[in-house]
XYZ file of C-alpha atoms in Angstrom:
645
model
C -0.022 -0.027 0.019
C 1.233 3.500 -0.750
C 2.340 6.021 1.952
C -0.358 7.614 4.011
C -1.419 10.929 2.714
C -3.273 12.049 5.867
C 0.050 12.812 7.719
C 1.658 16.168 7.103
C 3.690 16.626 10.335
C 5.341 14.206 12.758
C 6.831 14.781 16.237
C 9.917 12.544 16.987
C 10.709 11.968 20.542
C 14.501 11.444 21.245
C 16.173 9.569 24.049
C 17.671 12.390 26.089
C 21.065 12.268 27.699
C 23.411 9.373 27.170
C 23.267 6.853 30.048
C 24.450 3.383 30.486
C 21.948 1.242 28.674
C 20.702 3.961 26.427
C 23.369 5.618 24.261
C 24.442 6.490 20.734
C 22.198 3.780 19.172
C 19.205 6.120 19.632
C 20.996 9.034 17.910
C 21.524 6.644 15.108
C 17.904 5.406 14.908
C 16.473 8.841 15.611
C 18.608 10.453 12.867
C 17.672 7.723 10.296
C 13.983 8.447 11.194
C 14.356 12.220 10.759
C 16.006 11.744 7.370
C 13.280 9.424 6.078
C 10.462 11.704 7.265
C 12.050 14.845 5.581
C 12.678 12.849 2.376
C 8.889 11.919 2.345
C 8.027 15.650 2.493
C 6.679 15.785 6.052
C 7.229 18.586 8.448
C 9.400 17.098 11.239
C 9.371 18.203 14.872
C 12.028 16.931 17.298
C 12.250 17.117 21.053
C 15.590 15.924 22.549
C 17.583 17.344 25.421
C 21.051 16.063 24.300
C 23.126 18.729 22.538
C 25.877 16.215 21.515
C 23.654 14.366 19.106
C 23.590 14.683 15.388
C 19.805 14.736 15.361
C 19.642 17.995 17.259
C 21.433 19.871 14.454
C 18.993 22.393 12.961
C 19.101 20.829 9.495
C 17.676 17.487 10.531
C 14.242 18.781 11.645
C 11.992 21.613 10.777
C 11.574 22.451 14.505
C 13.946 21.261 17.107
C 13.300 21.556 20.900
C 16.213 21.043 23.125
C 14.032 20.402 26.121
C 13.499 17.805 28.896
C 11.709 14.788 27.720
C 8.808 14.780 30.151
C 5.042 14.357 29.455
C 4.486 17.937 30.569
C 7.127 19.481 28.322
C 6.101 17.337 25.299
C 2.406 18.354 25.841
C 3.427 21.977 25.545
C 5.247 21.209 22.218
C 2.196 19.304 20.952
C 0.008 22.251 21.849
C 2.214 24.613 19.953
C 3.102 22.603 16.843
C -0.093 20.459 16.509
C 1.578 17.461 14.781
C -0.558 14.873 13.128
C 1.422 11.993 14.762
C 4.096 11.051 17.240
C 6.864 8.600 16.546
C 8.250 7.358 19.910
C 9.897 4.072 18.935
C 13.307 5.613 17.967
C 14.076 7.058 21.437
C 14.416 4.058 23.578
C 12.528 3.550 26.840
C 12.497 7.305 27.591
C 10.438 8.041 24.497
C 8.262 5.089 24.900
C 7.445 5.760 28.413
C 6.686 9.387 27.673
C 4.276 8.336 24.816
C 2.522 5.981 27.161
C 2.064 8.803 29.689
C 0.722 11.152 27.097
C -1.828 8.636 26.108
C -2.938 7.810 29.652
C -3.102 11.602 30.530
C -5.474 12.112 27.595
C -3.083 14.417 25.774
C -3.052 12.511 22.480
C -6.767 12.379 22.352
C -7.204 16.066 23.328
C -4.979 17.232 20.507
C -5.970 14.489 18.111
C -2.465 13.182 17.789
C -1.915 9.598 16.513
C 0.847 7.281 17.776
C 2.727 5.760 14.775
C 5.423 3.050 14.785
C 3.702 1.299 17.567
C 0.325 1.332 19.313
C -0.376 1.500 22.965
C -1.807 -1.977 23.174
C 1.210 -3.529 21.516
C 3.651 -1.535 23.756
C 1.890 -2.682 26.923
C 1.683 -6.367 25.717
C 5.333 -6.202 24.902
C 6.577 -4.270 27.934
C 4.204 -5.405 30.744
C 5.694 -8.618 32.151
C 2.419 -10.178 33.164
C 0.634 -9.426 29.915
C 3.627 -10.646 27.790
C 3.549 -13.851 29.721
C -0.035 -14.405 28.558
C 1.051 -13.586 24.953
C 3.704 -16.261 25.078
C 1.194 -18.749 26.466
C -1.289 -17.984 23.696
C 1.394 -18.577 21.150
C 1.959 -22.018 22.417
C 5.370 -21.271 23.806
C 6.719 -21.250 27.338
C 7.900 -18.600 29.718
C 10.064 -19.198 32.804
C 7.917 -19.826 35.827
C 7.319 -16.443 37.370
C 5.235 -14.321 39.782
C 4.449 -10.592 39.348
C 4.816 -8.506 42.562
C 4.085 -4.879 43.501
C 5.483 -4.847 47.056
C 8.194 -6.323 49.097
C 5.675 -8.412 51.074
C 4.482 -9.924 47.834
C 8.119 -10.545 46.788
C 8.956 -12.423 49.936
C 5.850 -14.544 49.516
C 6.782 -15.342 46.038
C 10.301 -16.272 46.936
C 8.864 -19.123 49.169
C 7.224 -20.596 46.033
C 10.103 -19.937 43.470
C 13.006 -20.560 45.678
C 16.555 -19.045 45.293
C 18.264 -17.985 43.123
C 15.689 -16.051 41.125
C 15.759 -13.407 38.459
C 14.306 -9.965 39.204
C 12.969 -7.997 36.119
C 11.082 -4.707 36.519
C 8.547 -3.653 33.853
C 9.039 -0.727 31.538
C 12.832 -0.193 32.233
C 15.834 0.083 29.944
C 19.139 -1.604 29.974
C 18.081 -4.035 32.724
C 17.686 -1.115 35.086
C 16.638 -2.437 38.579
C 17.076 -6.116 37.500
C 19.414 -8.617 39.011
C 19.886 -12.065 40.477
C 18.720 -12.732 44.003
C 20.627 -15.530 45.713
C 19.122 -14.894 49.163
C 16.600 -12.696 51.092
C 19.043 -9.807 51.387
C 19.583 -9.741 47.631
C 15.848 -9.860 46.979
C 15.199 -6.921 49.384
C 17.850 -4.836 47.696
C 17.143 -5.723 44.081
C 13.353 -6.003 44.138
C 13.184 -2.939 46.264
C 15.079 -0.897 43.657
C 13.125 -2.589 40.768
C 9.672 -1.520 42.252
C 11.096 2.032 42.535
C 12.465 2.144 38.946
C 9.414 0.636 37.302
C 6.916 3.291 36.274
C 4.125 0.808 37.161
C 5.852 -0.351 40.398
C 5.823 -3.846 38.853
C 8.471 -6.494 39.104
C 8.644 -9.983 37.713
C 10.276 -12.630 39.866
C 11.422 -15.448 37.688
C 12.669 -19.020 38.257
C 16.445 -19.236 37.689
C 17.494 -20.150 34.129
C 21.132 -19.354 34.868
C 23.548 -21.248 32.530
C 21.000 -21.629 29.765
C 22.107 -20.536 26.221
C 20.720 -17.082 25.190
C 19.627 -15.944 21.778
C 17.887 -13.022 20.219
C 15.957 -12.593 17.072
C 15.475 -9.084 15.436
C 12.151 -8.908 13.791
C 10.107 -6.693 11.476
C 6.429 -6.808 10.607
C 4.157 -4.581 8.380
C 0.441 -3.883 8.188
C 0.038 -6.596 5.607
C 1.401 -9.243 8.041
C 4.666 -9.659 6.207
C 7.265 -10.725 8.795
C 11.061 -10.947 8.348
C 13.825 -12.141 10.737
C 16.444 -9.510 10.151
C 19.201 -11.237 12.248
C 19.843 -13.953 14.856
C 22.206 -13.022 17.687
C 23.794 -15.353 20.160
C 25.357 -14.462 23.536
C 28.770 -15.858 24.186
C 27.836 -15.837 27.906
C 24.917 -18.016 29.185
C 21.850 -16.420 30.744
C 22.669 -14.218 33.701
C 24.617 -11.559 31.796
C 22.746 -8.722 30.043
C 23.022 -8.939 26.269
C 24.678 -5.463 26.266
C 27.457 -6.748 28.561
C 28.051 -10.060 26.779
C 30.085 -10.780 23.743
C 27.547 -11.451 21.081
C 27.839 -13.238 17.711
C 25.718 -12.995 14.566
C 24.534 -15.170 13.089
C 23.901 -17.592 15.917
C 26.619 -20.167 15.774
C 25.466 -23.052 17.971
C 21.739 -23.434 17.005
C 20.773 -26.538 14.999
C 18.545 -25.720 12.054
C 15.637 -27.491 13.902
C 16.212 -25.152 16.948
C 16.475 -22.051 14.841
C 13.251 -22.791 13.020
C 11.544 -23.314 16.312
C 12.707 -19.935 17.584
C 11.732 -18.380 14.327
C 8.278 -19.813 14.438
C 7.725 -18.656 18.089
C 9.031 -15.227 17.270
C 6.753 -14.793 14.323
C 3.741 -15.960 16.419
C 4.675 -13.514 19.265
C 5.101 -10.443 16.998
C 1.773 -11.092 15.425
C -0.024 -11.740 18.752
C 1.450 -8.548 20.215
C 0.366 -6.626 17.244
C 3.659 -4.885 16.181
C 2.623 -4.021 12.619
C 4.560 -0.905 11.753
C 8.056 -1.577 12.782
C 10.653 -3.663 14.548
C 11.188 -5.448 17.794
C 13.595 -7.981 19.276
C 12.623 -11.181 21.052
C 15.036 -12.977 23.553
C 15.040 -16.699 24.148
C 16.736 -19.147 26.476
C 17.402 -22.834 25.633
C 18.323 -25.347 28.260
C 21.415 -27.191 26.952
C 20.565 -30.579 28.350
C 16.924 -30.915 27.275
C 16.502 -28.295 24.511
C 13.594 -26.680 26.439
C 12.934 -23.181 25.002
C 11.588 -20.256 27.095
C 10.793 -16.748 25.838
C 12.562 -14.224 28.093
C 11.296 -10.878 26.926
C 10.367 -8.599 24.031
C 11.224 -4.994 23.165
C 8.496 -3.550 20.810
C 10.802 -0.807 19.578
C 14.256 -0.290 18.112
C 17.132 -0.918 20.554
C 20.894 -1.329 20.803
C 20.449 -4.772 19.305
C 18.622 -3.149 16.368
C 21.586 -0.963 15.760
C 23.879 -3.981 15.957
C 21.684 -6.057 13.687
C 21.606 -3.112 11.150
C 25.363 -2.788 10.959
C 25.850 -6.564 10.933
C 23.488 -7.100 7.968
C 23.244 -3.831 6.092
C 19.484 -3.971 6.708
C 18.526 -0.433 7.905
C 16.080 -1.273 10.636
C 15.289 2.230 11.882
C 15.008 3.622 8.331
C 12.645 0.829 7.234
C 10.683 0.956 10.476
C 10.061 4.643 9.898
C 8.757 3.897 6.428
C 6.458 1.219 7.722
C 5.131 3.724 10.271
C 4.181 5.914 7.338
C 2.116 3.153 5.783
C 4.444 1.363 3.323
C 4.759 -2.339 3.384
C 7.959 -4.280 3.409
C 7.676 -5.358 -0.197
C 7.305 -1.657 -1.345
C 10.543 -0.515 0.333
C 13.636 -1.097 -1.805
C 16.906 -2.314 -0.474
C 19.413 0.493 -0.855
C 22.325 -1.850 -0.944
C 21.244 -4.228 -3.819
C 18.623 -1.938 -5.473
C 17.009 -5.163 -6.712
C 15.558 -6.731 -3.613
C 12.780 -5.393 -1.327
C 12.907 -5.106 2.473
C 10.797 -8.298 2.680
C 13.902 -10.144 1.416
C 15.563 -11.593 4.631
C 19.284 -10.778 4.915
C 21.777 -13.586 4.506
C 25.201 -13.441 6.079
C 28.317 -15.172 4.571
C 30.513 -13.897 7.365
C 30.666 -13.683 11.150
C 29.994 -10.642 13.221
C 31.319 -10.324 16.814
C 30.499 -7.457 19.248
C 32.485 -6.982 22.366
C 31.461 -4.566 25.159
C 33.686 -1.899 26.510
C 33.704 -1.179 30.272
C 35.174 1.592 32.358
C 35.684 -0.005 35.799
C 39.118 1.458 35.962
C 37.444 4.785 36.534
C 35.347 3.377 39.341
C 37.583 1.075 41.391
C 35.027 0.594 44.010
C 32.415 -0.669 41.533
C 31.393 -4.321 41.541
C 32.888 -5.772 38.200
C 30.465 -8.766 38.310
C 28.290 -8.862 35.211
C 24.558 -9.357 35.948
C 21.269 -8.638 34.168
C 21.818 -4.836 34.718
C 23.927 -3.349 31.985
C 27.301 -1.858 33.050
C 29.146 -1.438 29.720
C 29.710 2.053 28.425
C 30.208 1.251 24.778
C 30.980 -1.561 22.333
C 32.998 -2.470 19.254
C 31.995 -4.637 16.384
C 34.150 -6.606 13.862
C 33.370 -8.649 10.809
C 35.397 -11.584 9.617
C 35.095 -14.846 7.569
C 35.148 -16.933 10.686
C 34.598 -16.480 14.424
C 38.208 -16.413 15.423
C 39.066 -13.668 12.961
C 36.028 -11.535 13.973
C 36.682 -12.092 17.753
C 40.398 -10.991 17.606
C 39.534 -7.982 15.406
C 36.781 -6.957 17.824
C 39.101 -7.222 20.836
C 41.729 -4.899 19.260
C 38.872 -2.513 18.231
C 38.299 -1.819 22.011
C 41.406 0.360 22.161
C 42.174 -0.807 25.729
C 45.535 -1.908 26.831
C 45.555 -5.547 27.339
C 42.260 -6.140 25.510
C 43.824 -8.526 22.895
C 44.538 -12.066 23.856
C 47.965 -12.878 25.310
C 49.783 -16.110 24.849
C 52.494 -16.090 27.452
C 52.963 -19.519 29.147
C 50.632 -20.328 31.887
C 51.694 -22.198 35.022
C 49.524 -25.395 35.315
C 49.362 -24.821 39.019
C 47.415 -21.665 38.446
C 44.754 -23.309 36.117
C 42.366 -24.304 38.963
C 42.277 -20.735 40.150
C 41.484 -19.493 36.662
C 38.688 -22.014 36.262
C 37.221 -21.051 39.568
C 37.512 -17.342 38.838
C 35.843 -17.905 35.459
C 32.676 -19.196 37.226
C 31.816 -15.554 38.052
C 31.056 -13.465 34.956
C 33.343 -10.383 34.870
C 35.134 -8.360 32.233
C 38.106 -10.715 32.628
C 36.138 -13.904 31.960
C 37.196 -14.367 28.276
C 40.825 -14.068 29.101
C 40.500 -16.383 32.133
C 38.888 -19.016 29.984
C 41.542 -18.632 27.192
C 44.455 -18.636 29.737
C 43.017 -21.707 31.550
C 42.832 -23.572 28.210
C 46.395 -22.484 27.493
C 47.450 -23.919 30.830
C 45.871 -27.279 30.153
C 42.210 -27.054 31.241
C 39.777 -29.001 29.179
C 36.806 -27.728 27.258
C 34.646 -30.046 29.444
C 35.695 -28.634 32.809
C 35.339 -25.085 31.573
C 31.927 -25.737 30.187
C 30.974 -27.207 33.509
C 32.383 -24.140 35.302
C 31.009 -21.341 33.084
C 28.171 -22.630 30.904
C 29.860 -21.173 27.809
C 28.945 -23.388 24.889
C 31.610 -25.986 24.107
C 31.802 -24.704 20.461
C 33.083 -21.297 21.645
C 35.514 -22.848 24.068
C 36.919 -25.038 21.326
C 37.363 -21.885 19.152
C 39.485 -20.329 21.923
C 41.458 -23.512 22.059
C 41.982 -23.231 18.244
C 43.330 -19.710 18.766
C 45.760 -21.076 21.335
C 46.790 -23.806 18.996
C 47.473 -21.343 16.145
C 49.490 -19.218 18.566
C 51.581 -22.373 19.493
C 52.315 -22.915 15.911
C 53.371 -19.304 15.367
C 55.726 -19.598 18.429
C 57.109 -22.947 17.288
C 57.919 -21.590 13.823
C 60.294 -19.106 15.606
C 60.274 -16.765 12.653
C 57.690 -15.351 10.281
C 57.186 -16.933 6.874
C 54.394 -16.860 4.344
C 52.683 -20.052 5.505
C 52.672 -19.045 9.172
C 51.576 -15.399 8.298
C 48.553 -16.611 6.244
C 47.416 -19.040 8.942
C 47.773 -16.502 11.699
C 45.954 -13.733 9.794
C 43.073 -15.884 8.918
C 42.517 -16.366 12.607
C 42.718 -12.615 13.334
C 46.243 -12.298 14.828
C 47.656 -8.887 14.688
C 51.202 -8.052 13.605
C 51.811 -7.029 17.202
C 50.711 -10.476 18.538
C 52.779 -12.383 15.858
C 55.790 -10.252 16.828
C 55.396 -11.052 20.422
C 55.049 -14.782 19.679
C 58.149 -14.829 17.439
C 60.180 -12.259 19.393
C 60.182 -9.919 16.343
C 59.404 -6.168 16.333
C 55.899 -5.402 14.963
C 57.367 -3.237 12.199
C 59.558 -6.102 10.968
C 56.541 -8.422 10.947
C 54.732 -5.839 8.834
C 57.607 -5.426 6.475
C 57.986 -9.146 5.951
C 54.359 -9.533 5.412
C 54.186 -6.699 2.899
C 57.230 -8.168 1.134
C 55.520 -11.637 0.862
C 52.314 -9.853 -0.294
C 50.297 -11.232 2.554
C 47.758 -8.460 2.504
C 44.072 -8.315 3.329
C 41.328 -7.982 0.774
C 38.116 -6.160 1.477
C 34.806 -7.953 1.202
C 31.358 -6.213 1.051
C 28.402 -6.311 3.383
C 25.552 -6.825 0.811
C 22.596 -8.376 2.734
C 22.394 -11.244 0.336
C 25.658 -13.268 0.392
C 26.608 -11.985 -3.046
C 23.409 -13.212 -4.754
C 22.900 -9.737 -6.074
C 25.454 -6.969 -6.752
C 25.977 -4.504 -3.964
C 25.782 -0.794 -4.896
C 26.832 0.493 -1.493
C 30.511 0.104 -0.604
C 30.374 -1.219 2.954
C 33.554 -3.184 3.473
C 35.430 -5.395 6.008
C 38.920 -6.967 5.753
C 39.772 -10.590 5.500
C 42.760 -12.596 4.460
C 40.811 -14.141 1.600
C 41.310 -14.044 -2.192
C 38.952 -11.730 -3.989
C 39.050 -7.966 -3.371
C 35.609 -6.182 -3.763
C 36.782 -2.488 -3.467
C 35.789 -0.898 -6.668
C 37.957 1.600 -8.648
C 37.258 5.261 -7.928
C 37.935 8.300 -10.009
C 38.047 11.202 -7.583
C 40.731 11.408 -4.817
C 39.447 10.150 -1.521
C 40.003 11.524 1.945
C 39.879 9.138 4.859
C 38.157 10.055 8.192
C 39.206 8.159 11.235
C 36.169 7.573 13.425
C 36.273 7.690 17.253
C 35.770 3.952 17.977
C 33.733 2.589 20.825
C 32.051 5.015 23.242
C 33.768 5.512 26.562
C 33.644 7.817 29.508
C 35.148 11.041 28.098
C 34.756 10.198 24.488
C 31.211 9.696 23.277
C 28.848 10.619 20.548
C 30.135 14.198 20.325
C 33.032 12.846 18.259
C 30.662 10.819 16.023
C 28.896 14.202 15.436
C 32.272 15.572 14.345
C 32.902 12.705 11.989
C 29.556 12.922 10.301
C 29.913 16.692 9.855
C 33.425 16.184 8.427
C 31.978 13.801 5.854
C 29.195 16.137 4.963
C 31.627 19.051 4.456
C 34.119 17.074 2.407
C 31.390 15.662 0.157
C 29.937 19.141 -0.428
C 33.424 20.244 -1.411
C 33.541 17.552 -4.103
C 35.700 14.924 -2.402
C 35.078 11.213 -1.958
C 34.867 10.455 1.639
C 36.044 7.175 3.367
C 34.932 6.389 6.957
C 36.899 3.977 9.223
C 35.140 3.109 12.431
C 34.220 0.067 14.498
C 31.290 1.348 16.571
C 27.921 -0.168 15.543
C 25.862 2.355 17.607
C 26.843 5.490 15.484
C 25.487 7.437 12.619
C 28.979 7.463 11.101
C 28.871 3.738 10.466
C 25.614 4.072 8.518
C 26.328 2.748 5.022
C 25.179 5.878 3.116
C 26.878 8.640 5.267
C 30.308 8.287 3.411
C 31.239 7.203 -0.139
C 32.888 4.061 1.346
C 32.677 2.649 4.809
C 35.330 0.340 6.245
C 34.158 -1.410 9.366
C 37.622 -1.907 10.859
C 39.741 -1.481 14.096
C 41.324 1.900 14.482
C 44.855 0.652 14.806
C 47.960 1.483 12.858
C 48.077 -1.895 11.137
C 44.343 -1.786 10.115
C 44.249 1.749 9.032
C 47.329 1.286 6.843
C 45.714 -1.551 5.092
C 42.706 0.627 4.240
C 44.884 3.291 2.961
C 46.628 0.674 0.793
C 43.188 -0.425 -0.531
C 42.220 3.087 -1.355
C 45.565 3.717 -3.145
C 45.335 0.605 -5.251
C 41.842 1.435 -6.406
C 42.279 5.156 -6.896
C 44.049 8.278 -5.410
C 44.065 8.841 -1.675
C 44.967 12.290 -0.568
C 44.967 12.330 3.182
C 43.624 11.131 6.443
C 41.770 13.317 8.918
C 40.783 12.474 12.476
C 37.503 13.673 13.994
C 38.120 11.819 17.262
C 39.521 12.653 20.680
C 42.162 10.960 22.711
C 45.478 9.681 21.616
C 46.777 10.231 17.993
C 46.347 7.153 15.832
């Protein structure tokens, strides 16, 4: 069906200030929404209180209100601007909760304003824990055994039935705010008390423990004609108990059998239909008990999220952009795919590569903070990498974090220290990946680490494979073509190879270049090369075919700011995007290098070419080489803060 003609102006609600659990991903989704609305000829009104975001620049909306995002303030804006509709699904939980309050207060009815992108009934079905449990049951699926409470007396009564440990999940909160794992009465008093306070409805779900189960997420979209697509499957490296934002995540899911994946897919489609999301996207999270294969539905977010941004960058499927078009009345089969220009948005993405996201933490700035990872998000940013296999993508993602010691180390491990590493790895912390890898290096088995951590044996075996390749490099004693190619296909950096062979990094690089062991750059095309890609969105791999096209105009490379961190956030993504806009207006080809999936700068149509790569000397030099062999490259400019690159 064509776009609705009864809408002439839309109010977009932003997400407000950056907080842990609600960050640059909503600047990205909101900016995409504003661009689509303006392209469709609508008058666009924006309310957002964050001056560091790209969306609050005057050119992105016809009227921008840098004001607090509260029902009272938004009502005044509605009274002045009289928009036809409000789009709240691009601003995270802040925007969604504000829209719900406006509806309950009668403001939307008073000013005859329609909610688009989601409806109140669907939001409440997805966000209200008790109602969502009923949705899952009606779909023939299973939720974890749970009890809804609204007071501490009810919580203590529920604990007698559920037993400890139990999961505490407040309704209508973001980033796991107020959630946690209660192992005893003291934990329950602390966590549930906070959850009741944080929940706008003073509602908390107490849930039977599913700790140690495998956790998955499906990113979904549905239109008014009941077309449904699964945009992306995402798997947590950590088992249930660690918030998705704080876990290493992998796309597509690696350890699901086809039968299991189809079961999750069928449940997800039934749930999105039952909830009634018909003009946009959502994500649905699942847990699978490893021993029995029992599947439970954990929760659903009836809006775009951080996972939506990750799925968009992982697949090239612009979720926020397409969700906005759906909100305007289009159907999925009417929306063209910008990357292929031959397939519609109803064409499900296919990945012929592996994507790994690694969270970035800032516990060094808060030494008194508890580094234990739970269901409440603690990461301040994340880095994403793409490779032809898991080991390559993981090692690229780790060096993308730009933290000293983030990459894996292969110094010998005293076997006497292995039991301590295995014991320490039982508690999920920022060090768990290294503890597991070091324990394997020291002689621990995959079986005993699986027993201790619940991390799937396939991932543990992949870490063991990285250790095996490291041992081969060290045994070679010197770099040669065979060892370089094997190391590079598993993501080892020149620095790591140098440490293993006692060779300076610069010498390793020089030998590698002399032997012509150089990466090629593949394309993210949404369709595993079934159709040609018209948008140059690249990642490096030590493969054979280079997919960077020749270019005529000289290019200028812009170095992005990498993962968000305390002291370096979306204000530098703002600078990067404006640098790109200015250079393109001046007639130059622009090339973006960045590894942050949350940002506007890593959208595939912001620059002439996008390289999703770590911001290290080695990786940037290889992009420069690719640009020089396919055309002329004038210069690099950096729009980021921090140390020179």
